[in-house]
Amino acid sequence: CFVHLLKTTPPVSSMIGGLLVNMPALGPTVLAVGAVMCVVSAVWYVAKAGAFHKIEVTLGSSPPMVIGYKLHVGEYKDCGAHCEAVSKAAGKDVESHKDTGHIMIWFDDPAEVPKGKCRYVVGLVKGKDRVFDGLEDKLKAAGYDIVTLPGVKSGVARFPFICVVSVFIALRKKVYDKLGAFATTQGLAGDSVHAYMEVTFVNANYTNYYVPLKRSKEFLLGHPRTCEYAASLAKKA
């Protein structure tokens, strides 16, 4: 019974003393167990981030969306700071809008345009009801443009998302190369593919990647195609 247990259990002080006496012997075991736990945790984390996820591109549609965006020119790797900036501009309202997320639209292939001159869009996206409510005024005040994008036939790939590590894994797995290859099977190639999109909604555990197969020039938001842009850069050089 509980009373008997209390009477027969050694005092806490003597238990701790015994543990300290035997610590040298336990040391290697504790370190081994800790190392195994670290390895298991690391494997679980990268698995959750998508390390073992197979990228499959299927024929689907991009959703109709309203986006608040800014155009940026530079290396794509700098997009993280711009994501933070748009979140800061929107404030805590972002978290209260379940259908709101981040969107990135990539215009140029770094193989055709110098990395430091690549154009891309970073902003907030509103899906489903497509109403920004109070967010629109905040975004406009911070210099963001608001535009509506159509829902169109697209190549679609879904990839797990838990943090920025997931994005790096998706890039490592060449998600955009696979989207481009899929577009080719659908009759588009080269200059016919104008933009790629990456959309992650708030509280979602995945990112959707799109390559529009119809009305693709609309996703350039009025900017020239890569071939035209590259030619203009060459003239200025």
PDB file of C-alpha atoms in Angstrom:
ATOM      1  CA  CYS A   1       0.000   0.000   0.000  1.00  0.00           C
ATOM      2  CA  PHE A   2       0.963   3.668  -0.222  1.00  0.00           C
ATOM      3  CA  VAL A   3       1.955   3.886   3.513  1.00  0.00           C
ATOM      4  CA  HIS A   4       4.201   0.839   3.177  1.00  0.00           C
ATOM      5  CA  LEU A   5       5.754   2.387   0.074  1.00  0.00           C
ATOM      6  CA  LEU A   6       6.558   5.571   1.978  1.00  0.00           C
ATOM      7  CA  LYS A   7       8.149   3.579   4.823  1.00  0.00           C
ATOM      8  CA  THR A   8      10.268   1.400   2.560  1.00  0.00           C
ATOM      9  CA  THR A   9      11.326   4.089   0.043  1.00  0.00           C
ATOM     10  CA  PRO A  10      14.792   5.537   0.832  1.00  0.00           C
ATOM     11  CA  PRO A  11      14.960   9.271   1.587  1.00  0.00           C
ATOM     12  CA  VAL A  12      15.360  11.505  -1.470  1.00  0.00           C
ATOM     13  CA  SER A  13      18.740  12.677  -0.181  1.00  0.00           C
ATOM     14  CA  SER A  14      20.105   9.126  -0.100  1.00  0.00           C
ATOM     15  CA  MET A  15      18.701   8.451  -3.593  1.00  0.00           C
ATOM     16  CA  ILE A  16      20.419  11.527  -4.995  1.00  0.00           C
ATOM     17  CA  GLY A  17      23.609  10.598  -3.176  1.00  0.00           C
ATOM     18  CA  GLY A  18      23.552   7.148  -4.723  1.00  0.00           C
ATOM     19  CA  LEU A  19      22.960   8.622  -8.168  1.00  0.00           C
ATOM     20  CA  LEU A  20      25.930  10.944  -7.749  1.00  0.00           C
ATOM     21  CA  VAL A  21      28.143   8.083  -6.562  1.00  0.00           C
ATOM     22  CA  ASN A  22      27.215   6.027  -9.632  1.00  0.00           C
ATOM     23  CA  MET A  23      27.351   8.972 -12.087  1.00  0.00           C
ATOM     24  CA  PRO A  24      30.742   8.006 -13.556  1.00  0.00           C
ATOM     25  CA  ALA A  25      29.289   4.616 -14.478  1.00  0.00           C
ATOM     26  CA  LEU A  26      26.076   6.115 -15.811  1.00  0.00           C
ATOM     27  CA  GLY A  27      27.868   8.858 -17.766  1.00  0.00           C
ATOM     28  CA  PRO A  28      28.567   6.922 -21.003  1.00  0.00           C
ATOM     29  CA  THR A  29      25.051   5.449 -20.962  1.00  0.00           C
ATOM     30  CA  VAL A  30      23.427   8.848 -20.497  1.00  0.00           C
ATOM     31  CA  LEU A  31      25.528  10.306 -23.316  1.00  0.00           C
ATOM     32  CA  ALA A  32      24.652   7.403 -25.603  1.00  0.00           C
ATOM     33  CA  VAL A  33      20.930   7.721 -24.903  1.00  0.00           C
ATOM     34  CA  GLY A  34      21.146  11.491 -25.431  1.00  0.00           C
ATOM     35  CA  ALA A  35      22.943  11.036 -28.745  1.00  0.00           C
ATOM     36  CA  VAL A  36      20.327   8.536 -29.952  1.00  0.00           C
ATOM     37  CA  MET A  37      17.516  10.896 -28.952  1.00  0.00           C
ATOM     38  CA  CYS A  38      19.184  13.770 -30.816  1.00  0.00           C
ATOM     39  CA  VAL A  39      19.525  11.659 -33.960  1.00  0.00           C
ATOM     40  CA  VAL A  40      15.906  10.466 -33.749  1.00  0.00           C
ATOM     41  CA  SER A  41      14.693  14.044 -33.206  1.00  0.00           C
ATOM     42  CA  ALA A  42      16.720  15.306 -36.172  1.00  0.00           C
ATOM     43  CA  VAL A  43      15.401  12.568 -38.465  1.00  0.00           C
ATOM     44  CA  TRP A  44      11.834  13.235 -37.325  1.00  0.00           C
ATOM     45  CA  TYR A  45      12.270  16.964 -37.924  1.00  0.00           C
ATOM     46  CA  VAL A  46      13.643  16.697 -41.461  1.00  0.00           C
ATOM     47  CA  ALA A  47      11.030  14.067 -42.270  1.00  0.00           C
ATOM     48  CA  LYS A  48       8.308  16.435 -41.061  1.00  0.00           C
ATOM     49  CA  ALA A  49       9.896  19.187 -43.166  1.00  0.00           C
ATOM     50  CA  GLY A  50       9.568  17.037 -46.284  1.00  0.00           C
ATOM     51  CA  ALA A  51      12.952  15.311 -46.660  1.00  0.00           C
ATOM     52  CA  PHE A  52      11.303  12.034 -47.680  1.00  0.00           C
ATOM     53  CA  HIS A  53       8.388  13.573 -49.549  1.00  0.00           C
ATOM     54  CA  LYS A  54       8.179  12.763 -53.237  1.00  0.00           C
ATOM     55  CA  ILE A  55       7.293  15.743 -55.418  1.00  0.00           C
ATOM     56  CA  GLU A  56       4.530  14.953 -57.859  1.00  0.00           C
ATOM     57  CA  VAL A  57       3.122  17.528 -60.272  1.00  0.00           C
ATOM     58  CA  THR A  58      -0.501  17.059 -61.268  1.00  0.00           C
ATOM     59  CA  LEU A  59      -2.904  18.905 -63.495  1.00  0.00           C
ATOM     60  CA  GLY A  60      -5.114  21.204 -61.457  1.00  0.00           C
ATOM     61  CA  SER A  61      -6.003  24.858 -61.016  1.00  0.00           C
ATOM     62  CA  SER A  62      -4.659  27.824 -59.131  1.00  0.00           C
ATOM     63  CA  PRO A  63      -7.382  29.415 -56.976  1.00  0.00           C
ATOM     64  CA  PRO A  64      -8.790  32.875 -57.737  1.00  0.00           C
ATOM     65  CA  MET A  65      -6.843  35.202 -55.479  1.00  0.00           C
ATOM     66  CA  VAL A  66      -6.549  38.794 -54.361  1.00  0.00           C
ATOM     67  CA  ILE A  67      -2.967  39.701 -53.555  1.00  0.00           C
ATOM     68  CA  GLY A  68      -1.241  42.677 -51.975  1.00  0.00           C
ATOM     69  CA  TYR A  69       2.287  42.721 -53.370  1.00  0.00           C
ATOM     70  CA  LYS A  70       5.523  44.537 -54.078  1.00  0.00           C
ATOM     71  CA  LEU A  71       7.880  43.851 -56.956  1.00  0.00           C
ATOM     72  CA  HIS A  72      11.496  43.165 -55.996  1.00  0.00           C
ATOM     73  CA  VAL A  73      14.658  42.865 -58.059  1.00  0.00           C
ATOM     74  CA  GLY A  74      17.563  40.832 -56.764  1.00  0.00           C
ATOM     75  CA  GLU A  75      18.524  37.327 -55.730  1.00  0.00           C
ATOM     76  CA  TYR A  76      15.642  35.044 -54.891  1.00  0.00           C
ATOM     77  CA  LYS A  77      17.325  34.004 -51.645  1.00  0.00           C
ATOM     78  CA  ASP A  78      16.522  37.451 -50.208  1.00  0.00           C
ATOM     79  CA  CYS A  79      12.769  36.858 -50.313  1.00  0.00           C
ATOM     80  CA  GLY A  80      12.600  35.940 -46.623  1.00  0.00           C
ATOM     81  CA  ALA A  81      13.174  39.516 -45.492  1.00  0.00           C
ATOM     82  CA  HIS A  82      10.379  40.694 -47.784  1.00  0.00           C
ATOM     83  CA  CYS A  83       7.999  38.099 -46.328  1.00  0.00           C
ATOM     84  CA  GLU A  84       8.746  39.468 -42.879  1.00  0.00           C
ATOM     85  CA  ALA A  85       8.171  43.007 -44.143  1.00  0.00           C
ATOM     86  CA  VAL A  86       4.708  42.304 -45.549  1.00  0.00           C
ATOM     87  CA  SER A  87       3.713  40.441 -42.378  1.00  0.00           C
ATOM     88  CA  LYS A  88       4.861  43.413 -40.327  1.00  0.00           C
ATOM     89  CA  ALA A  89       2.874  45.789 -42.540  1.00  0.00           C
ATOM     90  CA  ALA A  90      -0.294  43.728 -42.030  1.00  0.00           C
ATOM     91  CA  GLY A  91       0.285  43.319 -38.286  1.00  0.00           C
ATOM     92  CA  LYS A  92      -1.588  40.813 -36.140  1.00  0.00           C
ATOM     93  CA  ASP A  93      -4.553  40.897 -38.530  1.00  0.00           C
ATOM     94  CA  VAL A  94      -2.820  38.272 -40.657  1.00  0.00           C
ATOM     95  CA  GLU A  95      -3.211  35.596 -37.997  1.00  0.00           C
ATOM     96  CA  SER A  96      -6.927  36.313 -37.639  1.00  0.00           C
ATOM     97  CA  HIS A  97      -7.587  35.705 -41.349  1.00  0.00           C
ATOM     98  CA  LYS A  98      -7.524  31.942 -41.887  1.00  0.00           C
ATOM     99  CA  ASP A  99      -7.592  32.228 -45.685  1.00  0.00           C
ATOM    100  CA  THR A 100      -4.679  34.646 -45.813  1.00  0.00           C
ATOM    101  CA  GLY A 101      -1.143  33.593 -46.613  1.00  0.00           C
ATOM    102  CA  HIS A 102       2.117  34.506 -48.283  1.00  0.00           C
ATOM    103  CA  ILE A 103       2.574  34.437 -52.025  1.00  0.00           C
ATOM    104  CA  MET A 104       5.718  34.605 -54.097  1.00  0.00           C
ATOM    105  CA  ILE A 105       5.739  34.843 -57.884  1.00  0.00           C
ATOM    106  CA  TRP A 106       9.005  34.249 -59.687  1.00  0.00           C
ATOM    107  CA  PHE A 107       9.338  35.902 -63.102  1.00  0.00           C
ATOM    108  CA  ASP A 108      12.835  35.071 -64.292  1.00  0.00           C
ATOM    109  CA  ASP A 109      15.077  32.051 -64.734  1.00  0.00           C
ATOM    110  CA  PRO A 110      18.476  32.764 -63.111  1.00  0.00           C
ATOM    111  CA  ALA A 111      20.013  30.843 -66.015  1.00  0.00           C
ATOM    112  CA  GLU A 112      18.786  33.571 -68.392  1.00  0.00           C
ATOM    113  CA  VAL A 113      18.893  36.643 -66.157  1.00  0.00           C
ATOM    114  CA  PRO A 114      21.730  37.589 -63.761  1.00  0.00           C
ATOM    115  CA  LYS A 115      20.822  36.498 -60.226  1.00  0.00           C
ATOM    116  CA  GLY A 116      21.009  40.045 -58.917  1.00  0.00           C
ATOM    117  CA  LYS A 117      18.574  41.250 -61.600  1.00  0.00           C
ATOM    118  CA  CYS A 118      15.852  38.617 -61.229  1.00  0.00           C
ATOM    119  CA  ARG A 119      12.355  39.961 -60.662  1.00  0.00           C
ATOM    120  CA  TYR A 120       9.906  38.509 -58.192  1.00  0.00           C
ATOM    121  CA  VAL A 121       6.813  39.424 -56.224  1.00  0.00           C
ATOM    122  CA  VAL A 122       6.304  38.921 -52.504  1.00  0.00           C
ATOM    123  CA  GLY A 123       3.033  39.681 -50.789  1.00  0.00           C
ATOM    124  CA  LEU A 124      -0.059  38.504 -48.993  1.00  0.00           C
ATOM    125  CA  VAL A 125      -2.733  36.455 -50.694  1.00  0.00           C
ATOM    126  CA  LYS A 126      -6.398  36.139 -49.887  1.00  0.00           C
ATOM    127  CA  GLY A 127      -8.245  33.079 -51.146  1.00  0.00           C
ATOM    128  CA  LYS A 128     -11.818  31.788 -51.016  1.00  0.00           C
ATOM    129  CA  ASP A 129     -13.934  34.866 -50.244  1.00  0.00           C
ATOM    130  CA  ARG A 130     -11.128  37.025 -51.700  1.00  0.00           C
ATOM    131  CA  VAL A 131     -11.827  39.980 -49.412  1.00  0.00           C
ATOM    132  CA  PHE A 132      -8.939  41.587 -47.535  1.00  0.00           C
ATOM    133  CA  ASP A 133     -11.214  43.473 -45.133  1.00  0.00           C
ATOM    134  CA  GLY A 134      -9.093  45.824 -43.019  1.00  0.00           C
ATOM    135  CA  LEU A 135      -5.822  44.466 -44.379  1.00  0.00           C
ATOM    136  CA  GLU A 136      -6.131  46.264 -47.704  1.00  0.00           C
ATOM    137  CA  ASP A 137      -5.794  49.756 -46.219  1.00  0.00           C
ATOM    138  CA  LYS A 138      -2.760  48.705 -44.185  1.00  0.00           C
ATOM    139  CA  LEU A 139      -1.050  47.184 -47.205  1.00  0.00           C
ATOM    140  CA  LYS A 140      -1.768  50.185 -49.447  1.00  0.00           C
ATOM    141  CA  ALA A 141      -0.430  52.529 -46.778  1.00  0.00           C
ATOM    142  CA  ALA A 142       2.790  50.491 -46.744  1.00  0.00           C
ATOM    143  CA  GLY A 143       3.170  50.772 -50.529  1.00  0.00           C
ATOM    144  CA  TYR A 144       1.700  47.455 -51.621  1.00  0.00           C
ATOM    145  CA  ASP A 145      -0.384  47.160 -54.793  1.00  0.00           C
ATOM    146  CA  ILE A 146      -3.638  45.189 -54.764  1.00  0.00           C
ATOM    147  CA  VAL A 147      -4.596  43.025 -57.723  1.00  0.00           C
ATOM    148  CA  THR A 148      -6.901  40.098 -58.487  1.00  0.00           C
ATOM    149  CA  LEU A 149      -5.464  36.981 -60.099  1.00  0.00           C
ATOM    150  CA  PRO A 150      -7.680  34.510 -61.967  1.00  0.00           C
ATOM    151  CA  GLY A 151      -8.022  30.864 -61.150  1.00  0.00           C
ATOM    152  CA  VAL A 152      -6.500  29.029 -64.119  1.00  0.00           C
ATOM    153  CA  LYS A 153      -5.476  25.601 -65.303  1.00  0.00           C
ATOM    154  CA  SER A 154      -2.075  24.919 -63.751  1.00  0.00           C
ATOM    155  CA  GLY A 155       0.531  22.357 -62.929  1.00  0.00           C
ATOM    156  CA  VAL A 156       0.341  21.917 -59.146  1.00  0.00           C
ATOM    157  CA  ALA A 157       2.752  20.434 -56.611  1.00  0.00           C
ATOM    158  CA  ARG A 158       2.070  20.288 -52.878  1.00  0.00           C
ATOM    159  CA  PHE A 159       4.923  20.068 -50.396  1.00  0.00           C
ATOM    160  CA  PRO A 160       4.976  19.884 -46.570  1.00  0.00           C
ATOM    161  CA  PHE A 161       5.713  23.125 -44.733  1.00  0.00           C
ATOM    162  CA  ILE A 162       6.771  23.566 -41.107  1.00  0.00           C
ATOM    163  CA  CYS A 163       9.377  26.322 -41.498  1.00  0.00           C
ATOM    164  CA  VAL A 164      11.848  27.733 -43.990  1.00  0.00           C
ATOM    165  CA  VAL A 165      13.717  24.395 -43.904  1.00  0.00           C
ATOM    166  CA  SER A 166      10.819  22.924 -45.895  1.00  0.00           C
ATOM    167  CA  VAL A 167      11.348  25.511 -48.629  1.00  0.00           C
ATOM    168  CA  PHE A 168      15.046  24.672 -48.921  1.00  0.00           C
ATOM    169  CA  ILE A 169      14.237  20.964 -49.137  1.00  0.00           C
ATOM    170  CA  ALA A 170      11.663  21.600 -51.874  1.00  0.00           C
ATOM    171  CA  LEU A 171      14.235  23.607 -53.826  1.00  0.00           C
ATOM    172  CA  ARG A 172      16.793  20.860 -53.306  1.00  0.00           C
ATOM    173  CA  LYS A 173      14.297  18.427 -54.781  1.00  0.00           C
ATOM    174  CA  LYS A 174      13.994  20.761 -57.803  1.00  0.00           C
ATOM    175  CA  VAL A 175      10.292  21.504 -57.474  1.00  0.00           C
ATOM    176  CA  TYR A 176      10.457  24.285 -60.076  1.00  0.00           C
ATOM    177  CA  ASP A 177      12.352  22.131 -62.569  1.00  0.00           C
ATOM    178  CA  LYS A 178       9.612  19.528 -62.231  1.00  0.00           C
ATOM    179  CA  LEU A 179       6.900  22.141 -62.715  1.00  0.00           C
ATOM    180  CA  GLY A 180       8.685  23.356 -65.857  1.00  0.00           C
ATOM    181  CA  ALA A 181       9.008  19.808 -67.162  1.00  0.00           C
ATOM    182  CA  PHE A 182       5.301  19.259 -66.540  1.00  0.00           C
ATOM    183  CA  ALA A 183       4.455  22.464 -68.426  1.00  0.00           C
ATOM    184  CA  THR A 184       6.415  21.098 -71.377  1.00  0.00           C
ATOM    185  CA  THR A 185       4.253  17.963 -71.410  1.00  0.00           C
ATOM    186  CA  GLN A 186       1.242  20.259 -71.607  1.00  0.00           C
ATOM    187  CA  GLY A 187       2.566  22.009 -74.701  1.00  0.00           C
ATOM    188  CA  LEU A 188       4.299  24.956 -73.029  1.00  0.00           C
ATOM    189  CA  ALA A 189       8.021  25.552 -73.096  1.00  0.00           C
ATOM    190  CA  GLY A 190      10.584  28.311 -72.865  1.00  0.00           C
ATOM    191  CA  ASP A 191       9.044  31.758 -73.202  1.00  0.00           C
ATOM    192  CA  SER A 192       5.535  30.293 -73.005  1.00  0.00           C
ATOM    193  CA  VAL A 193       6.060  29.743 -69.275  1.00  0.00           C
ATOM    194  CA  HIS A 194       5.924  33.210 -67.755  1.00  0.00           C
ATOM    195  CA  ALA A 195       5.768  32.728 -64.006  1.00  0.00           C
ATOM    196  CA  TYR A 196       5.875  30.265 -61.134  1.00  0.00           C
ATOM    197  CA  MET A 197       3.957  30.744 -57.887  1.00  0.00           C
ATOM    198  CA  GLU A 198       4.459  29.624 -54.308  1.00  0.00           C
ATOM    199  CA  VAL A 199       1.537  29.986 -51.874  1.00  0.00           C
ATOM    200  CA  THR A 200       1.480  29.134 -48.162  1.00  0.00           C
ATOM    201  CA  PHE A 201      -1.636  29.984 -46.159  1.00  0.00           C
ATOM    202  CA  VAL A 202      -1.559  30.901 -42.479  1.00  0.00           C
ATOM    203  CA  ASN A 203      -1.628  27.818 -40.217  1.00  0.00           C
ATOM    204  CA  ALA A 204      -1.332  25.499 -43.213  1.00  0.00           C
ATOM    205  CA  ASN A 205       1.126  22.625 -42.997  1.00  0.00           C
ATOM    206  CA  TYR A 206       1.877  22.645 -46.720  1.00  0.00           C
ATOM    207  CA  THR A 207       2.892  24.927 -49.584  1.00  0.00           C
ATOM    208  CA  ASN A 208       1.315  24.805 -53.024  1.00  0.00           C
ATOM    209  CA  TYR A 209       3.542  25.430 -56.037  1.00  0.00           C
ATOM    210  CA  TYR A 210       1.939  26.427 -59.346  1.00  0.00           C
ATOM    211  CA  VAL A 211       2.913  26.921 -62.950  1.00  0.00           C
ATOM    212  CA  PRO A 212      -0.024  28.583 -64.783  1.00  0.00           C
ATOM    213  CA  LEU A 213      -0.823  26.887 -68.091  1.00  0.00           C
ATOM    214  CA  LYS A 214      -3.474  29.383 -69.222  1.00  0.00           C
ATOM    215  CA  ARG A 215      -3.492  33.195 -69.231  1.00  0.00           C
ATOM    216  CA  SER A 216       0.045  32.992 -67.916  1.00  0.00           C
ATOM    217  CA  LYS A 217       0.988  36.528 -69.005  1.00  0.00           C
ATOM    218  CA  GLU A 218      -1.510  37.899 -66.483  1.00  0.00           C
ATOM    219  CA  PHE A 219       0.702  36.547 -63.705  1.00  0.00           C
ATOM    220  CA  LEU A 220       3.497  38.866 -64.826  1.00  0.00           C
ATOM    221  CA  LEU A 221       1.333  41.718 -63.489  1.00  0.00           C
ATOM    222  CA  GLY A 222       2.031  43.955 -66.468  1.00  0.00           C
ATOM    223  CA  HIS A 223       5.788  43.377 -66.555  1.00  0.00           C
ATOM    224  CA  PRO A 224       7.716  42.168 -69.639  1.00  0.00           C
ATOM    225  CA  ARG A 225       8.519  38.528 -70.289  1.00  0.00           C
ATOM    226  CA  THR A 226      11.910  37.165 -69.328  1.00  0.00           C
ATOM    227  CA  CYS A 227      13.199  37.219 -72.916  1.00  0.00           C
ATOM    228  CA  GLU A 228      12.225  40.875 -73.317  1.00  0.00           C
ATOM    229  CA  TYR A 229      13.615  41.806 -69.928  1.00  0.00           C
ATOM    230  CA  ALA A 230      16.897  39.969 -70.579  1.00  0.00           C
ATOM    231  CA  ALA A 231      17.224  41.741 -73.937  1.00  0.00           C
ATOM    232  CA  SER A 232      16.727  45.155 -72.292  1.00  0.00           C
ATOM    233  CA  LEU A 233      19.394  44.321 -69.721  1.00  0.00           C
ATOM    234  CA  ALA A 234      21.784  43.314 -72.490  1.00  0.00           C
ATOM    235  CA  LYS A 235      21.269  46.644 -74.255  1.00  0.00           C
ATOM    236  CA  LYS A 236      22.067  48.549 -71.065  1.00  0.00           C
ATOM    237  CA  ALA A 237      25.221  46.520 -70.441  1.00  0.00           C
TER     238      ALA A 237
END
